[in-house]
PDB file of C-alpha atoms in Angstrom:
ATOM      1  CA  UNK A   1      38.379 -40.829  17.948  1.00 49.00           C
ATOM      2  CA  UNK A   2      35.059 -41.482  16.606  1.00 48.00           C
ATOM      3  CA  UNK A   3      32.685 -40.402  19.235  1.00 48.00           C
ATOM      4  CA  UNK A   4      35.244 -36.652  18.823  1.00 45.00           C
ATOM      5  CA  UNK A   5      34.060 -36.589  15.305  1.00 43.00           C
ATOM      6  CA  UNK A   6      30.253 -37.420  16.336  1.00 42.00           C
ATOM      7  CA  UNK A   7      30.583 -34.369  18.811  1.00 44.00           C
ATOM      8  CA  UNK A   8      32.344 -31.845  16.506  1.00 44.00           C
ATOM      9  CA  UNK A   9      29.175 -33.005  13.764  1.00 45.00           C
ATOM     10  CA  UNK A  10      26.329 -32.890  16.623  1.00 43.00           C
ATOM     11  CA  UNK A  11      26.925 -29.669  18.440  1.00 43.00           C
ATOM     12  CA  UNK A  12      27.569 -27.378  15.291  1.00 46.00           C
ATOM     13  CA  UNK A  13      24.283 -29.054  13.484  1.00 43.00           C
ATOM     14  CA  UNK A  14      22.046 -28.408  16.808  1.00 43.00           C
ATOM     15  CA  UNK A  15      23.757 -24.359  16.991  1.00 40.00           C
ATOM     16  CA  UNK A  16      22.517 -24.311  13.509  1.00 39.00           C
ATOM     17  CA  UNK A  17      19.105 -25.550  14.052  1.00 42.00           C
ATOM     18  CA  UNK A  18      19.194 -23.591  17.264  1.00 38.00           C
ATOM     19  CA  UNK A  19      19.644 -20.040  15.159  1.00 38.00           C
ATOM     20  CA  UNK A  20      17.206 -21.191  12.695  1.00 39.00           C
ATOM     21  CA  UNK A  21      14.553 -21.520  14.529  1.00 40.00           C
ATOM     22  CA  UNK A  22      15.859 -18.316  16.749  1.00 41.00           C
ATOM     23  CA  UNK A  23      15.517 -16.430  13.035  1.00 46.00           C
ATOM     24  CA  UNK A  24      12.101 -17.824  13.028  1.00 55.00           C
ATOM     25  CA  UNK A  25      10.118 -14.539  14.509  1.00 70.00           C
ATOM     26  CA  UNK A  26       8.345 -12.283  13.422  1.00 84.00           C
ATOM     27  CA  UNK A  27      10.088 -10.108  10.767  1.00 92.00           C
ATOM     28  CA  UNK A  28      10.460  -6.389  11.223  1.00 93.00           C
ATOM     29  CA  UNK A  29       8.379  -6.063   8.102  1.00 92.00           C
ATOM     30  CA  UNK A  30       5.489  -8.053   9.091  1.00 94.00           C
ATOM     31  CA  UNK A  31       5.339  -6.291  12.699  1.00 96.00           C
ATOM     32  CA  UNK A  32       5.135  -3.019  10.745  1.00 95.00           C
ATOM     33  CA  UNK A  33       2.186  -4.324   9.096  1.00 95.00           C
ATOM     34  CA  UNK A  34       0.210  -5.395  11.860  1.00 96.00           C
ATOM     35  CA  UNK A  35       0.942  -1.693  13.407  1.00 96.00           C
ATOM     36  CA  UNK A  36       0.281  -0.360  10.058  1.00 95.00           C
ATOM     37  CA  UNK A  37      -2.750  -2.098   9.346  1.00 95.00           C
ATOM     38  CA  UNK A  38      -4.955  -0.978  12.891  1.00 96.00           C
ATOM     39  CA  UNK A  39      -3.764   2.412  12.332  1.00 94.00           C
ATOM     40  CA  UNK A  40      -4.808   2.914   9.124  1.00 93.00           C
ATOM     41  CA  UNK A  41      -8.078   1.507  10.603  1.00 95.00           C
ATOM     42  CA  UNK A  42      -8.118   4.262  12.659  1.00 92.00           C
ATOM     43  CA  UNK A  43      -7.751   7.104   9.322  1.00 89.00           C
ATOM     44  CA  UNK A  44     -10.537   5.030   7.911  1.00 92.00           C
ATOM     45  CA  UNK A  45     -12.714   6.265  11.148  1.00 91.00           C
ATOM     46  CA  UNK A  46     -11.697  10.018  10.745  1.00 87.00           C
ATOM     47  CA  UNK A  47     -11.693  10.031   7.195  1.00 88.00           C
ATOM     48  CA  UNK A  48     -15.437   8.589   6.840  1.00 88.00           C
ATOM     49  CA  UNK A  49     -16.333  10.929   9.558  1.00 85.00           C
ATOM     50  CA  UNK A  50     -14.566  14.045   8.115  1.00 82.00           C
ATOM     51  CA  UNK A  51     -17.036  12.891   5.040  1.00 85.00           C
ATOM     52  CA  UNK A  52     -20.144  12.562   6.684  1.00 82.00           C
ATOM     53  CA  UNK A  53     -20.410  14.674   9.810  1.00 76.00           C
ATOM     54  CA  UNK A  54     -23.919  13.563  10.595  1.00 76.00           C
ATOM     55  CA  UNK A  55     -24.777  17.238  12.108  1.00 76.00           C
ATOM     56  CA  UNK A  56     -28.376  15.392  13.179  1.00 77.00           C
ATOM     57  CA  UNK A  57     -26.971  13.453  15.501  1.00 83.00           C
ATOM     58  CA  UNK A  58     -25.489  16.049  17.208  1.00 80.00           C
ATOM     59  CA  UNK A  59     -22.888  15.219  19.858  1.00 88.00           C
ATOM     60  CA  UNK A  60     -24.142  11.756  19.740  1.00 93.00           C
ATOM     61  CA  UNK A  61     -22.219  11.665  16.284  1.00 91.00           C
ATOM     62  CA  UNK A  62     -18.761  12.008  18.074  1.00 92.00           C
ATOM     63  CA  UNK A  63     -19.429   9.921  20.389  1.00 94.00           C
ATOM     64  CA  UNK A  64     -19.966   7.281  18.581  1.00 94.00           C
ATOM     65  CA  UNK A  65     -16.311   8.069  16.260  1.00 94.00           C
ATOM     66  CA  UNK A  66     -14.710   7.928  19.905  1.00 95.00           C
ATOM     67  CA  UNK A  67     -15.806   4.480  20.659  1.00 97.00           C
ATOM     68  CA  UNK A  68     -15.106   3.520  17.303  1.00 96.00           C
ATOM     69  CA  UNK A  69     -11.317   4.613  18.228  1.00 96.00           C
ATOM     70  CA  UNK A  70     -11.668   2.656  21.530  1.00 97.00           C
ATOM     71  CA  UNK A  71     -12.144  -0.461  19.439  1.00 97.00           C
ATOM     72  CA  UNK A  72      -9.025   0.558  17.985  1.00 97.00           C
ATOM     73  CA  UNK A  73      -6.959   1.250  20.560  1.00 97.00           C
ATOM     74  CA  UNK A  74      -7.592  -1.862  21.562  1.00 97.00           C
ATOM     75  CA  UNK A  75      -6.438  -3.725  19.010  1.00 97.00           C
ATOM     76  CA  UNK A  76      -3.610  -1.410  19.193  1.00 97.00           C
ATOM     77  CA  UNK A  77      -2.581  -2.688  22.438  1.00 97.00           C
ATOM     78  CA  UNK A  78      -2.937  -6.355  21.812  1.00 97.00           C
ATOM     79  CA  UNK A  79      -0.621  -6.379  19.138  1.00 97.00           C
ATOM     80  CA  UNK A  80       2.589  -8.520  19.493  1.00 95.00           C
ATOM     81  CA  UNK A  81       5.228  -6.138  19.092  1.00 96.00           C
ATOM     82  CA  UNK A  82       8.639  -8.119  19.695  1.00 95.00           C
ATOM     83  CA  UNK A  83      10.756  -5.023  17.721  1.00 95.00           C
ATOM     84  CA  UNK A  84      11.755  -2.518  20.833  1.00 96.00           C
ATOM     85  CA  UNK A  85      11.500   0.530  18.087  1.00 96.00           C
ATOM     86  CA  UNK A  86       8.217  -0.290  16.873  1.00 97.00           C
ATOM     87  CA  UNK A  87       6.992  -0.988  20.733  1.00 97.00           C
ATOM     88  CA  UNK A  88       7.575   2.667  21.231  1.00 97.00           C
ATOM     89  CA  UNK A  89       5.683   3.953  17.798  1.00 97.00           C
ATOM     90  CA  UNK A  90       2.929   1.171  19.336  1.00 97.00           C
ATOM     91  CA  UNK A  91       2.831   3.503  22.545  1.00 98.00           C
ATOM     92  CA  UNK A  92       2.838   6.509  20.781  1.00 97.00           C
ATOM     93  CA  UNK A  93      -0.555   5.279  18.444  1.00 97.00           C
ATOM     94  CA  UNK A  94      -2.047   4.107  22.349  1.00 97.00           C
ATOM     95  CA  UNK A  95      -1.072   7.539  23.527  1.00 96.00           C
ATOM     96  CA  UNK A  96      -2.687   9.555  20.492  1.00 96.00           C
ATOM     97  CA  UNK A  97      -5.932   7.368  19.961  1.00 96.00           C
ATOM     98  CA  UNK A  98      -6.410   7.780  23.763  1.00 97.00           C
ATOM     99  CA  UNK A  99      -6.376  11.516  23.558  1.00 95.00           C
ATOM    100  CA  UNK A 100      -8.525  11.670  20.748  1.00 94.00           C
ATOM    101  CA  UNK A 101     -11.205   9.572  22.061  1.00 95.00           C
ATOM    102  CA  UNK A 102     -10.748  11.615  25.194  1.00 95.00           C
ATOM    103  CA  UNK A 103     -11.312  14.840  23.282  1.00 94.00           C
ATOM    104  CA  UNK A 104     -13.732  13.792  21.266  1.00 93.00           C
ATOM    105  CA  UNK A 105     -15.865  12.591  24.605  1.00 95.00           C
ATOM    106  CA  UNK A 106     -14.843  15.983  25.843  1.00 94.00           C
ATOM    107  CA  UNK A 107     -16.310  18.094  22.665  1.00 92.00           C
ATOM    108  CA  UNK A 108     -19.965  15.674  22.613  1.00 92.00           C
ATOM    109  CA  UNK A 109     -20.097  16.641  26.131  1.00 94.00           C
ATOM    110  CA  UNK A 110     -19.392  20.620  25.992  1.00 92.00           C
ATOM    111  CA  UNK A 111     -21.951  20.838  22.956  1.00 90.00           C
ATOM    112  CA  UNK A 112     -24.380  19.255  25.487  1.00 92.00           C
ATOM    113  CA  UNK A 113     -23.839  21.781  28.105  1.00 92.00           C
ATOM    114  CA  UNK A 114     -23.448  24.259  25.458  1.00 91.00           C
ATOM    115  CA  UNK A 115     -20.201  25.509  26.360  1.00 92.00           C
ATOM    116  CA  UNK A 116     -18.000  26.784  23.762  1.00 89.00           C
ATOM    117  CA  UNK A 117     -15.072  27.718  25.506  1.00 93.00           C
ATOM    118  CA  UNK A 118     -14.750  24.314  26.690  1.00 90.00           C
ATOM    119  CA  UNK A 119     -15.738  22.895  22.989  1.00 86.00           C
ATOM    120  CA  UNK A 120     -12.966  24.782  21.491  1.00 89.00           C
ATOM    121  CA  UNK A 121     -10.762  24.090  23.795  1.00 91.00           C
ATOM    122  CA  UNK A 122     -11.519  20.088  23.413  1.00 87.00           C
ATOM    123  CA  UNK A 123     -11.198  20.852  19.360  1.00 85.00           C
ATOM    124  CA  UNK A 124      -7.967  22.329  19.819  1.00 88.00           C
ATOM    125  CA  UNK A 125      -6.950  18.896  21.569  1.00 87.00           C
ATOM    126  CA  UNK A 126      -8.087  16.921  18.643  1.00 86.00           C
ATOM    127  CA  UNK A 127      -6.023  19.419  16.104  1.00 88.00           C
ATOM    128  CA  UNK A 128      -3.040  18.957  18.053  1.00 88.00           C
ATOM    129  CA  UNK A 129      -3.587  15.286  17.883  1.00 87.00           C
ATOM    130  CA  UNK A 130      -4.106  15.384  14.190  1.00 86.00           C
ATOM    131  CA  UNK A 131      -0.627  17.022  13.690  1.00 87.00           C
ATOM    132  CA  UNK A 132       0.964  14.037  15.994  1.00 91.00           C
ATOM    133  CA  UNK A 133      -0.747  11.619  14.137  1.00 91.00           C
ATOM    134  CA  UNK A 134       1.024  12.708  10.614  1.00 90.00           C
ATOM    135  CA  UNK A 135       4.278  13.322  12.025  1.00 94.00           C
ATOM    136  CA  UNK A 136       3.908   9.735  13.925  1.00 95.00           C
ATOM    137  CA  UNK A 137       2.985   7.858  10.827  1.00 92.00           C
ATOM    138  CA  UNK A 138       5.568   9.480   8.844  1.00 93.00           C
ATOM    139  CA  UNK A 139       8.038   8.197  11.129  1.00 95.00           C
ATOM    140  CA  UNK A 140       7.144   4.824  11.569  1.00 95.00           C
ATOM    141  CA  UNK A 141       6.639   5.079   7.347  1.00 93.00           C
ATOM    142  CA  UNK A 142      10.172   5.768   7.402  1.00 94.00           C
ATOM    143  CA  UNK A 143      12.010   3.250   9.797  1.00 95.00           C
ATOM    144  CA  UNK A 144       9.451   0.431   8.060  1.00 93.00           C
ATOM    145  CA  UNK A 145      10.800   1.007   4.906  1.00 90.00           C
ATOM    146  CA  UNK A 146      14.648   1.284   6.139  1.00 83.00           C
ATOM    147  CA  UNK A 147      14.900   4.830   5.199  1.00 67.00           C
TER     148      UNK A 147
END
């Protein structure tokens, strides 16, 4: 009878313990604000940019915002994301600081072969990516704060 009792007091107290420390990831919250936190790195880069062009430097000057976002995108994609929701807004931010990196490589290069068609067409890129940025933060904005 008494080793019943120690049984029925052991296994509840270790499923306990066992859901405690289950509980004990990462919070939704605090993955949000690791995602939140490199991306807003990332307006940082465009904002300073968008306020001081550099026009000397030429094509040089985009270059250098594009590895600037490479930095980023790499911290991107070593983020632990354990959330499946916010793995996919994770991809999304690889997917879009990818593309603009890619189009801003892509405009440096047509201004040095003076090609417009091929600059606008690269600028276009980096519009459309600007769009996909503010509907992607507004999203993840929204599911972070339970709306």
């Amino acid at each position: 009878m008494q080793r019943m009792i120690k049984q029925s007091i052991v296994l509840p107290g270790t499923a306990a313990i066992a859901l405690l420390f289950a509980g004990c990831g990462e919070s939704k919250v605090a993955q949000c604000n690791k995602i939140v936190k490199v991306a807003n790195q990332a307006v940082t880069i465009g904002q300073d940019f968008g306020k001081n062009p550099n026009p000397q430097k030429g094509s040089k000057a985009l270059t250098e915002v594009a590895t600037k976002i490479d930095t980023i995108t790499t911290d991107m994609k070593g983020l632990e994301i354990k959330d499946e929701k916010l793995q996919g807004y994770q991809g999304r931010f690889l997917t879009l600081y990818q593309s603009t990196s890619k189009g801003l490589k892509d405009t440096a290069t047509a201004i040095d072969k003076k090609n417009l068609k091929s600059a606008n067409t690269a600028l276009a890129s980096l519009k459309k990516n600007s769009s996909e940025e503010t509907k992607l933060v507004n999203e993840i904005n929204s599911y972070c704060s339970g709306k």
